[in-house]
XYZ file of C-alpha atoms in Angstrom:
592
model
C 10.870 11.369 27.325
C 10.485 7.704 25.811
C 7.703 6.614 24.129
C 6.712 3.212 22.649
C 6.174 3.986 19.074
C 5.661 1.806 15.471
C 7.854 2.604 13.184
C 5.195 4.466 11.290
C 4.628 6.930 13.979
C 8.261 7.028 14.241
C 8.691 8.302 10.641
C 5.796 10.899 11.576
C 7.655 12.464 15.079
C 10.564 12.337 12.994
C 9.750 14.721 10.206
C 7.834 16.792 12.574
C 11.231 17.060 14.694
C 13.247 17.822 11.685
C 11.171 20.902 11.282
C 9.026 19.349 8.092
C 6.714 21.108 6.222
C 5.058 19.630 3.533
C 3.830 15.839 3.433
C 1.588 13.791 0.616
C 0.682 10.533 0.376
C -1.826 7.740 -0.833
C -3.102 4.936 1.978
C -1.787 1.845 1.450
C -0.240 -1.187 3.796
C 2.041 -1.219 5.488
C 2.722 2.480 5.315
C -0.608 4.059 5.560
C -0.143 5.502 9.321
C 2.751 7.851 8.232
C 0.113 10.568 7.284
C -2.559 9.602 10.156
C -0.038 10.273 12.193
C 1.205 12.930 10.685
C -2.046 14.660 10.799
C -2.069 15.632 14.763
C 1.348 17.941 13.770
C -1.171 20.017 11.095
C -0.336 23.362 13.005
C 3.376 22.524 11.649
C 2.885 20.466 8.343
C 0.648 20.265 5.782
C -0.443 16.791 5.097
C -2.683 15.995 2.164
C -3.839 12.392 1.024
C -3.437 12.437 -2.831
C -5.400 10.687 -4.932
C -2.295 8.580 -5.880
C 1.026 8.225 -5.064
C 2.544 10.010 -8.134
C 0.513 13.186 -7.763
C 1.677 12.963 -3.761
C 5.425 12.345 -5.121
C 4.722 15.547 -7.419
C 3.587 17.242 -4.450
C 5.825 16.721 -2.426
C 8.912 17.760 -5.292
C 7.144 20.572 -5.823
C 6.924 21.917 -2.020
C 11.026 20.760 -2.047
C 11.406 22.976 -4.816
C 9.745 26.036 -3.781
C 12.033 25.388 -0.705
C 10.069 23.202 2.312
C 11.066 20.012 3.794
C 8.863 17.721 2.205
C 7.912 13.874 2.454
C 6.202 11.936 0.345
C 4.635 7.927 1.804
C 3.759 4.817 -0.184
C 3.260 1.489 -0.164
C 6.433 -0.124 -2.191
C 3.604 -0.866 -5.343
C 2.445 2.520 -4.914
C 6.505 3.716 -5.863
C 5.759 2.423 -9.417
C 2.920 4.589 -10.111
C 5.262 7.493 -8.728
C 8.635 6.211 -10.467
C 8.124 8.217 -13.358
C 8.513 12.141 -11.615
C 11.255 10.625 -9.179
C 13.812 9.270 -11.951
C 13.754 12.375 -13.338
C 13.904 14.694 -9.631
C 17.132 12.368 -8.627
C 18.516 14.280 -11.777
C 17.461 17.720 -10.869
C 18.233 17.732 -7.058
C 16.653 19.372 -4.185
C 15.640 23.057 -2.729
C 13.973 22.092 0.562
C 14.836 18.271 2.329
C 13.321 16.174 -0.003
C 12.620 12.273 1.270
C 10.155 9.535 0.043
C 9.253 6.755 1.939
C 8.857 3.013 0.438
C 6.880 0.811 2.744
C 7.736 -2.571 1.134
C 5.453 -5.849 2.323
C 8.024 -8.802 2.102
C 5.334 -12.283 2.575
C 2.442 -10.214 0.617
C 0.658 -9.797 3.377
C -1.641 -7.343 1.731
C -0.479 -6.850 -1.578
C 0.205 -8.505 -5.077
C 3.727 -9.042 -5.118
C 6.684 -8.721 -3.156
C 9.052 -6.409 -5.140
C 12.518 -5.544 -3.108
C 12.389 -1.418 -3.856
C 15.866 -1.324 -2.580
C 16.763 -1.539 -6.371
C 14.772 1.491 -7.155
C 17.278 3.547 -5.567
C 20.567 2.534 -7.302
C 18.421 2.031 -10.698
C 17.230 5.709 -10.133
C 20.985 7.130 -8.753
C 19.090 8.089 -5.278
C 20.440 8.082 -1.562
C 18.985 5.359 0.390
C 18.465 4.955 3.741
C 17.282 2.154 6.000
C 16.079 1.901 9.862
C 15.611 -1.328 11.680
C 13.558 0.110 14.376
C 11.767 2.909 15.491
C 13.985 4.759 16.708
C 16.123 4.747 13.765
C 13.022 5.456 12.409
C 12.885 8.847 13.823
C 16.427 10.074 13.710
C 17.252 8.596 10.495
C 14.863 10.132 8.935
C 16.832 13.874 10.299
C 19.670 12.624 9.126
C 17.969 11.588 5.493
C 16.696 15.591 4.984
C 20.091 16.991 6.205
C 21.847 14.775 3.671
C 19.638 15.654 1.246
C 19.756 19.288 1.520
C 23.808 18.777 1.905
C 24.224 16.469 -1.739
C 21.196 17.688 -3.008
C 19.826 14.387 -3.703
C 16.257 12.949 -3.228
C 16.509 10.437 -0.622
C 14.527 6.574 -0.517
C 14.028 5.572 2.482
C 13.315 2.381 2.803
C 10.920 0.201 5.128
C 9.263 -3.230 5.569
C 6.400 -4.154 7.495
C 7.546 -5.136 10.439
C 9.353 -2.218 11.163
C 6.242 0.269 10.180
C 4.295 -1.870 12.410
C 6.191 -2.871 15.338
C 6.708 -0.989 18.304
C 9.868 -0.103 20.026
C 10.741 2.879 22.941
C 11.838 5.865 20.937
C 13.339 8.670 22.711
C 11.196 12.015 21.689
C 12.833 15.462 21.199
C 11.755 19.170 20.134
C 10.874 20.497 17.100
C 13.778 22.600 15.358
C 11.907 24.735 13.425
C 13.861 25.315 9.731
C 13.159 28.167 7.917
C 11.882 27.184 4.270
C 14.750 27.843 2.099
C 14.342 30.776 -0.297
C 13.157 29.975 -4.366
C 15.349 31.191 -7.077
C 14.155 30.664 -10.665
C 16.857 28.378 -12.045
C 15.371 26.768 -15.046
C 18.899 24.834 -15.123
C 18.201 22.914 -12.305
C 14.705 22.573 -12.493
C 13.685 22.309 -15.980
C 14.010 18.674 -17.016
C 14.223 19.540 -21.042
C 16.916 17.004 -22.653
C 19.523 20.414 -22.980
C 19.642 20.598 -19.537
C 19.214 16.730 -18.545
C 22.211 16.253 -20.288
C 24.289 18.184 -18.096
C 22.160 17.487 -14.835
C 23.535 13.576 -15.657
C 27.058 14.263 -15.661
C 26.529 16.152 -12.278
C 24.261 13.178 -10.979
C 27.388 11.151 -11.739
C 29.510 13.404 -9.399
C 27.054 13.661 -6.709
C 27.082 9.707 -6.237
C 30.693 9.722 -6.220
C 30.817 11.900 -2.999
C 27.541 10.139 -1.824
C 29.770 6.660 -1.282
C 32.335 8.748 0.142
C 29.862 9.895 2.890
C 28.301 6.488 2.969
C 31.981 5.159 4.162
C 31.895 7.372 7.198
C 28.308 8.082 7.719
C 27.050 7.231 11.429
C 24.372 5.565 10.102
C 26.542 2.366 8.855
C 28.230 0.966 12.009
C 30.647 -2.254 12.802
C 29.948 -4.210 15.979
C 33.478 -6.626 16.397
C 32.319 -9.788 18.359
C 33.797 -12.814 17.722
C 35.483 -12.644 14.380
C 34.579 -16.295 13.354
C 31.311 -14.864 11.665
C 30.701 -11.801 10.058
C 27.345 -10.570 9.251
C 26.376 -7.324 6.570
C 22.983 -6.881 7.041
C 20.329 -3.863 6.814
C 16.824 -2.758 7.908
C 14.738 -5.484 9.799
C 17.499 -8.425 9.003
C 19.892 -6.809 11.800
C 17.193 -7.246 14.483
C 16.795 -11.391 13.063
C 20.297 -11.685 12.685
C 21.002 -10.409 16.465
C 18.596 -12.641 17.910
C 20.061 -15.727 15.954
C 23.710 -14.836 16.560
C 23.940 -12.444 19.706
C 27.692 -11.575 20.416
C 28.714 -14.895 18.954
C 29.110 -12.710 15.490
C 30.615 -9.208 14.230
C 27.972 -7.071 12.326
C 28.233 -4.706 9.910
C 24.889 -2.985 9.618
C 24.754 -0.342 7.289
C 21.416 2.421 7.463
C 22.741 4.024 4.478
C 22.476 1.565 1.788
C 23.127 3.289 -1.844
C 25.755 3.811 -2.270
C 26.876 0.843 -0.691
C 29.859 1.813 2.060
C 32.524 -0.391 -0.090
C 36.125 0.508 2.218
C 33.573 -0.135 5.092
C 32.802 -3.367 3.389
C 36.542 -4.410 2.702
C 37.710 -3.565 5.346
C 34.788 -5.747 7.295
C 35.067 -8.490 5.193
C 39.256 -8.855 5.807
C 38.469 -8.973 9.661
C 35.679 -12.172 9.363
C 36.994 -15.745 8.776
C 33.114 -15.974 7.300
C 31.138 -13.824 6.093
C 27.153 -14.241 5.469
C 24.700 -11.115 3.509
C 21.309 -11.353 5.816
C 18.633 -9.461 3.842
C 15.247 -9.867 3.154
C 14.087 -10.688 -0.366
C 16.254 -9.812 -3.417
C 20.449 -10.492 -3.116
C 20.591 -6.266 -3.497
C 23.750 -5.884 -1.157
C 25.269 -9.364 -2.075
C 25.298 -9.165 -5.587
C 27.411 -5.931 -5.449
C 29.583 -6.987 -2.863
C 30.299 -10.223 -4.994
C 30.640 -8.023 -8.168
C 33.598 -6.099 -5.870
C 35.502 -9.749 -5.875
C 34.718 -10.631 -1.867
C 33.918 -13.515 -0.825
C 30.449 -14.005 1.095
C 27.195 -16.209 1.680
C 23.601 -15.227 1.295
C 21.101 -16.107 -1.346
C 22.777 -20.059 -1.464
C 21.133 -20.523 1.823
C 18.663 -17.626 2.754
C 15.745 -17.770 0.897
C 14.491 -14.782 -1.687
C 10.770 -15.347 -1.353
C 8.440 -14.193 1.531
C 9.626 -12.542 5.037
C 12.487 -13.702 7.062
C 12.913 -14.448 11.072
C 15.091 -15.489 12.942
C 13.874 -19.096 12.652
C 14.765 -18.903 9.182
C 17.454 -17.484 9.165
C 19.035 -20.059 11.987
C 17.939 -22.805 9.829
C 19.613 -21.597 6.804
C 22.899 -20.773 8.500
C 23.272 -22.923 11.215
C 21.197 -26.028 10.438
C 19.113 -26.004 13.835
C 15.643 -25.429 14.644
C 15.115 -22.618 17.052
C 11.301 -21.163 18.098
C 11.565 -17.382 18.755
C 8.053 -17.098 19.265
C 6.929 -20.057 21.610
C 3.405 -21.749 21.277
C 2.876 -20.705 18.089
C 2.468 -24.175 16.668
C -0.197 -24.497 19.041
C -1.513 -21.172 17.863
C -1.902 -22.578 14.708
C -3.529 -25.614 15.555
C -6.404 -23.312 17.222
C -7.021 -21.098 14.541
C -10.202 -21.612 12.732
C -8.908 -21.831 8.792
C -11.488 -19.454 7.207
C -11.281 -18.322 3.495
C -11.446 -14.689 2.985
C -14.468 -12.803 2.107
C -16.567 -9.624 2.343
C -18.096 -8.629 5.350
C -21.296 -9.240 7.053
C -23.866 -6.143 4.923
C -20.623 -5.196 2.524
C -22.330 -3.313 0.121
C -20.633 -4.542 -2.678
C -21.965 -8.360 -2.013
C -25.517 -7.535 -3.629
C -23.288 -5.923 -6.925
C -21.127 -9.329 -7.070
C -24.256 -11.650 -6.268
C -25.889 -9.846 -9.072
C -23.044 -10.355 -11.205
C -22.750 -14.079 -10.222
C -25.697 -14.313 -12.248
C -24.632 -13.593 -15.405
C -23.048 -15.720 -18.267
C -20.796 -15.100 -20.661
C -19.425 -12.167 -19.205
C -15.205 -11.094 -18.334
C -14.929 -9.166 -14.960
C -12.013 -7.328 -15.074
C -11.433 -6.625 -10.933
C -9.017 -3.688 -9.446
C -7.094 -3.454 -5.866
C -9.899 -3.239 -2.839
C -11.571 -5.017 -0.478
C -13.471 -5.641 -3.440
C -11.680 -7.830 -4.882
C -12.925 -10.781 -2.674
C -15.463 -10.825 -5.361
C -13.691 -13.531 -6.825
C -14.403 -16.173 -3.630
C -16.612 -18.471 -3.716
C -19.665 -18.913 -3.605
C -19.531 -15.325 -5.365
C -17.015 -15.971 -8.330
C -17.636 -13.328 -9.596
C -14.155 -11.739 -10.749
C -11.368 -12.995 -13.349
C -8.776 -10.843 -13.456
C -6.833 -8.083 -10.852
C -3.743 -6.658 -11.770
C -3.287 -3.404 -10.195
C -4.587 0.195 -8.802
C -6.397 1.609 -11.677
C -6.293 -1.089 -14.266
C -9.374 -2.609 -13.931
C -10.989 -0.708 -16.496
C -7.708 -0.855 -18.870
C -7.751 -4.094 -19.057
C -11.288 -4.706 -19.181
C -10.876 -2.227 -22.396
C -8.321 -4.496 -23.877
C -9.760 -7.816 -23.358
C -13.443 -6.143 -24.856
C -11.037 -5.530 -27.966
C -9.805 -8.483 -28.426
C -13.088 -10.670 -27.961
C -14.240 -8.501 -31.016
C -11.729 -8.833 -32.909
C -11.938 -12.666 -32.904
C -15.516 -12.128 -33.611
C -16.411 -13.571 -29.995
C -19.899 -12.621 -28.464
C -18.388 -12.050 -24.719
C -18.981 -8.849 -22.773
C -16.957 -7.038 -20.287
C -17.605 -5.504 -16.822
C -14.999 -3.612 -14.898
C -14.989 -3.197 -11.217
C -13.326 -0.448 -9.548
C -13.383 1.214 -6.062
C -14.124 4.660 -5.387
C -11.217 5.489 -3.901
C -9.448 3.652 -7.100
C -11.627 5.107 -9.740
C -10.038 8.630 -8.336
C -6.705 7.193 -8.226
C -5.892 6.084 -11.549
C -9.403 4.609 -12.709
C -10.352 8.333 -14.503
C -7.874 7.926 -16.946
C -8.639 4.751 -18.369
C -12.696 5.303 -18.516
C -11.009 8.145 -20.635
C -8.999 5.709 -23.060
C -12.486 3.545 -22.915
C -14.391 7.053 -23.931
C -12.134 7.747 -26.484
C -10.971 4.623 -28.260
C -14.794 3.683 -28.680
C -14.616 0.972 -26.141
C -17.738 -1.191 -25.243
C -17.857 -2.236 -21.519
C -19.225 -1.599 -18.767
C -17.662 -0.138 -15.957
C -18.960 -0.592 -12.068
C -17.800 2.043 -9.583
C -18.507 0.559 -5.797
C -18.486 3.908 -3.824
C -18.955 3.005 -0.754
C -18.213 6.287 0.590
C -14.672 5.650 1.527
C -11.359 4.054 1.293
C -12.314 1.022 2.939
C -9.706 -1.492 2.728
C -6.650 0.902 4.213
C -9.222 1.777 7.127
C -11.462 4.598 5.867
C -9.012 7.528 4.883
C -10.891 10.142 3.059
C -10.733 10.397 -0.525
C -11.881 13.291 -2.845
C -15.128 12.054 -2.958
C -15.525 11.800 0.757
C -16.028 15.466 1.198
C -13.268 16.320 3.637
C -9.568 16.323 3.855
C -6.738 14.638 6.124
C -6.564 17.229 8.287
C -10.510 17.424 8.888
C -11.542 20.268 6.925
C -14.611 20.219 5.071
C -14.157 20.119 0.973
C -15.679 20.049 -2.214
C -16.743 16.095 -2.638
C -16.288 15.238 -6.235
C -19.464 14.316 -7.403
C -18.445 10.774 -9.408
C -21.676 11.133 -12.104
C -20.842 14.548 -12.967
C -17.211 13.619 -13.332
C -18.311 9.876 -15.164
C -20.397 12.150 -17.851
C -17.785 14.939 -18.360
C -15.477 12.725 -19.421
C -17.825 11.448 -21.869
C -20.000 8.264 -20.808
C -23.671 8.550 -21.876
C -25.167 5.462 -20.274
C -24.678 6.439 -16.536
C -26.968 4.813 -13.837
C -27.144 5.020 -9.801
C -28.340 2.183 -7.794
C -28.330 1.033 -4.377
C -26.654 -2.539 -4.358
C -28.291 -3.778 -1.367
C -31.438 -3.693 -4.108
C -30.595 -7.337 -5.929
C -33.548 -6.078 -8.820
C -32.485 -2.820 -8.849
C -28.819 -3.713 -9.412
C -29.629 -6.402 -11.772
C -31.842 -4.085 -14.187
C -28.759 -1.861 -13.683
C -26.625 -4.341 -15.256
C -28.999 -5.752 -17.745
C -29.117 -2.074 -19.157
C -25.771 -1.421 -19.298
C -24.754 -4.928 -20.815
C -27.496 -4.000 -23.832
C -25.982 -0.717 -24.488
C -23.800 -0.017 -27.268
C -21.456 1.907 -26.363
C -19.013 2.749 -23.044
C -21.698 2.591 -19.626
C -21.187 3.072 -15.656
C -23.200 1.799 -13.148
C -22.403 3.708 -10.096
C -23.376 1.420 -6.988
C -23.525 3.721 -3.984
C -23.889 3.053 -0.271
C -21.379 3.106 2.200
C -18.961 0.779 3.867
C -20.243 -1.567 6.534
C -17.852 -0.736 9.122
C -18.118 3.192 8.235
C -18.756 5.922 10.334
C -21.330 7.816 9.374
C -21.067 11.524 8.887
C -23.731 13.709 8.926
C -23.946 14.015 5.150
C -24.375 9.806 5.019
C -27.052 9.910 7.672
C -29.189 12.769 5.613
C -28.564 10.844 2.800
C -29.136 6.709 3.529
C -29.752 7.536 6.838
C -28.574 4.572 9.616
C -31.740 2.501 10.275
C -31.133 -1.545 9.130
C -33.092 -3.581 11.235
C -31.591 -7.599 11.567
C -33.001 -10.297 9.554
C -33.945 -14.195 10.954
C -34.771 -17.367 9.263
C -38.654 -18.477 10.251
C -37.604 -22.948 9.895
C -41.064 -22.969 9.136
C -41.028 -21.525 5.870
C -37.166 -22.786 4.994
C -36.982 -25.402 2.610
C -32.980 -25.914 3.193
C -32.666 -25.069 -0.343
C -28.879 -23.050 0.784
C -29.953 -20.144 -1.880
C -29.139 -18.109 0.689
C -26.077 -19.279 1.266
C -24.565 -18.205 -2.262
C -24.415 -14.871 -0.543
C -21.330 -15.444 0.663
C -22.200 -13.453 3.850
C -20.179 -14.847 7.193
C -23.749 -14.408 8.753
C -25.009 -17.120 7.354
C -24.566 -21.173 8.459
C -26.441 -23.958 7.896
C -27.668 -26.693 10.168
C -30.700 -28.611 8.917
C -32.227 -25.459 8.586
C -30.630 -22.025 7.468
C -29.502 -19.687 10.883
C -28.308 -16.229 10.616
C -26.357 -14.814 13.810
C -27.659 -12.141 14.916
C -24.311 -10.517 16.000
C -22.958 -10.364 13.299
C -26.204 -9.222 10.882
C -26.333 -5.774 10.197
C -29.954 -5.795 8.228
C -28.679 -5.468 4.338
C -31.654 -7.995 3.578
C -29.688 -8.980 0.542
C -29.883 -12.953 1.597
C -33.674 -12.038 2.205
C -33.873 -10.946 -1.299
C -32.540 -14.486 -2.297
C -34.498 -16.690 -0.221
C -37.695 -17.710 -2.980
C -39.952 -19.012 0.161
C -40.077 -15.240 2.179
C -38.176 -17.720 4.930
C -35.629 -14.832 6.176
C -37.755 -11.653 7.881
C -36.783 -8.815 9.071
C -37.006 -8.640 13.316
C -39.633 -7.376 15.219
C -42.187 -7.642 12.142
């Protein structure tokens, strides 16, 4: 049976297929439906969200060690937070299947940079392997345990966004169901001390040797002969550009398994090709090897290293003509509203930022959330977001080094809930323990709201739906040491600013824990007993506004002005923070 299938559910039928066991992961774009997905096969495999992606990684090697399949899923910015136990696994090898997915976002279009993980893999002497559509998205990723198990090697496989999130017919099978392989104590193997590194390095060596050799005849690198005028390597999403740009008019030689790099396949290609052009998004990975082996080819001098290719770019580059794959999209453009970015209609973190807008003299140090569009206008309320976790780090540092120039500037850091969990905790620790003096705002909203509201451990219940034990952030906040802990509801503007005044006066590390949940949340039953799910909507009476636009530092998409102040009423959701603003009592609640 077909089914049409994004490469993310792909990836999920896939492992499920290959008889998985065991998969971890942390949310994040573009790879966060691996493990939603994932989740309907729980009577097969254990899925867990971790709270980041190197305790998932470390999950995952540890279920591969005691002998299951196992999978670990991240976002390609999320691989650096895991790098550290995977360099060190691609030395020790495998029990069970042991693959880790890198969802890279070439164009940024919902993270901070564009790295090209392809280089993790040769860096870290791992297999790689990449699809170029969903269906190679499902049997690859067989193909990726088995070799795994076979070279005992951890195995990258690598994915961009528009294969997660594209759709193409996949043909489904059955489950084989593999029996977990049996553990066997082998402190050898599995004990990472430098004694036994040292030997694990020479035999990493070996294994990479016999991993080309398989790369030079594996049936996931194939040659198409066309016309032998052009030749064209190319991997992952590139083939599908390069196909539509070139049809039968060129030879490809698209290689799935892409570290080692197939090098007689390669030769032997590039001997058959009058010309020969590297298509691949981002970084010159394959070119710059196959240049380094003395042959002759095209890429990076005319394909351009920064954002996502198409085949529009691609036929420009290389052929010098304009071609529109997608047609009417210039007039698509032209009826697009241009809208900046900003927090939703009754976000609960708008009354924290408004608050904060307030206040002079202050650094906010901001983190990786929806949260972060604190720092649009009219809010302005952030300076600074470098990634997951660091918020508070940073914040730590820059508090140090005001006072050490003998500068009167405070610091608040901002972090999510879902990102205090994930690596937040162990800077408040350094902040605890080095004597630090900020203040640090946690914005639980209840949820992990910008990857669309996966549970986290403060949510109270798992991936798979059972009920858990929600970690209670205060209790956590004061055992690692903070004194100065407050709670407030940030849709109260005077509650949250006597929050922050209080905090900014104390000596000494402080939290303010703002606490109400996400907009766009569903409630569950615990949220309803708690802030129950009664807002009423808010108007503006023109008869009291003086179109004095206080309101509209807000922010809130709600809002316009026209003469007078308007608020639609499809889109408010009753937070009453612009009511709170308004110093004429011109915005009331409906129906009073």
């Amino acid at each position: 049976m077909k089914k049409l299938l994004t490469g993310n559910e792909a990836i999920a039928r896939g492992f499920y297929e290959a008889g998985g066991h065991v998969a971890a992961a942390y949310p994040g774009t573009p790879s966060t439906e691996i493990l939603e997905n994932m989740e309907q096969y729980k009577e097969d495999i254990y899925c867990e969200w971790s709270p980041n992606e190197k305790v998932a990684m470390e999950v995952a090697i540890g279920a591969s060690m005691a002998g299951a399949r196992s999978l670990a899923a991240m976002k390609h910015v999320g691989l650096n937070v895991a790098a550290d136990p995977i360099m060190t696994y691609a030395y020790l090898g495998v029990n069970g299947g042991f693959v880790f997915i890198s969802a890279d976002d070439p164009g940024m279009h919902s993270s901070q940079n564009e790295q090209d993980n392809r280089y993790f893999a040769k860096f870290g002497k791992m297999a790689m392997v990449e699809p170029t559509d969903s269906q190679e998205s499902k049997d690859y990723i067989k193909e990726a345990l088995r070799v795994s198990e076979e070279y005992d090697v951890p195995v990258l496989f690598r994915v961009t966004t528009r294969v997660c999130h594209s759709k193409t017919l996949v043909e489904l099978g059955e489950r084989t169901e593999v029996a977990k392989k049996p553990y066997v104590k082998n402190v050898g193997k599995f004990l990472a001390a430098p004694a036994h590194a040292k030997v694990l390095h020479v035999t990493l060596e070996e294994r990479l040797a016999r991993l080309e050799e398989y790369s030079n005849n594996s049936p996931l690198n194939t040659v198409e002969m066309n016309d032998k005028k052009i030749g064209i390597i190319t991997s992952g999403i590139s083939y599908q550009y390069a196909k539509e740009v070139f049809g039968n008019t060129a030879s490809y030689l698209k290689i799935g398994f892409t570290n080692p790099l197939p090098f007689k396949m390669i030769e032997a290609f590039a001997k058959e090709v009058e010309t020969l052009y590297v298509i691949e998004e981002l970084e010159p990975y394959m070119e710059e090897q196959i240049k380094a082996r003395g042959i002759k080819c095209i890429g990076k001098e005319l394909i351009p290293n920064v954002g996502e290719l198409n085949p529009d770019i691609i036929a420009k580059a290389l052929l010098g003509r304009e071609i529109r794959t997608i047609e009417g999209l210039d007039n698509l453009h032209d009826s697009i509203i241009k809208r900046p970015p900003t927090l939703c209609a009754g976000c609960p973190h708008r009354g924290l930022f408004y608050s904060l807008s307030k206040i002079k003299n202050v650094m906010v140090t901001g983190d990786i959330g929806c949260y972060t569009l604190g720092f649009t206008q009219p809010l302005n309320s952030m300076d600074t977001c470098v990634c997951m976790g660091g918020s508070i780090s940073t914040g730590h540092g820059a508090a140090k080094a005001f006072k050490q120039a003998g500068e009167d500037k405070k610091v608040v850091s901002v972090i999510g809930d879902s990102t205090f969990f994930h690596t937040g905790m162990n800077s408040l620790v350094d902040v605890v323990y080095n004597k630090g003096n900020t203040v640090t705002v946690i914005l639980d909203n209840r949820i992990t709201g910008m990857t669309g509201h996966q549970e986290n451990p403060g949510t109270g219940y798992t991936l798979m739906g059972d009920k858990t034990i929600a970690i209670n952030i205060p209790n956590l906040v004061k055992a690692l040491g903070v004194e100065d802990i407050q709670i407030v509801n940030p849709l109260n503007l005077k509650e949250t600013d006597a929050a922050l005044k209080k905090a900014l006066e104390f000596d000494g590390p402080s939290v303010v824990i703002t606490r109400w949940p996400c907009v766009l949340k569903k409630f569950s039953q615990e949220d309803k007993s708690e802030f129950g799910c009664e807002l009423k909507k808010y108007k503006v009476n023109e008869d009291k506004c003086k179109s004095c636009k206080l309101c509209l530092k807000s922010g809130c998409p709600a809002l316009s002005f026209d003469k007078y102040a308007k608020i639609d009423p499809d889109m408010c959701v009753g937070c009453s923070v612009c009511a709170q603003i308004c110093p004429f009592e011109a915005i009331e609640r409906v129906g009073e």
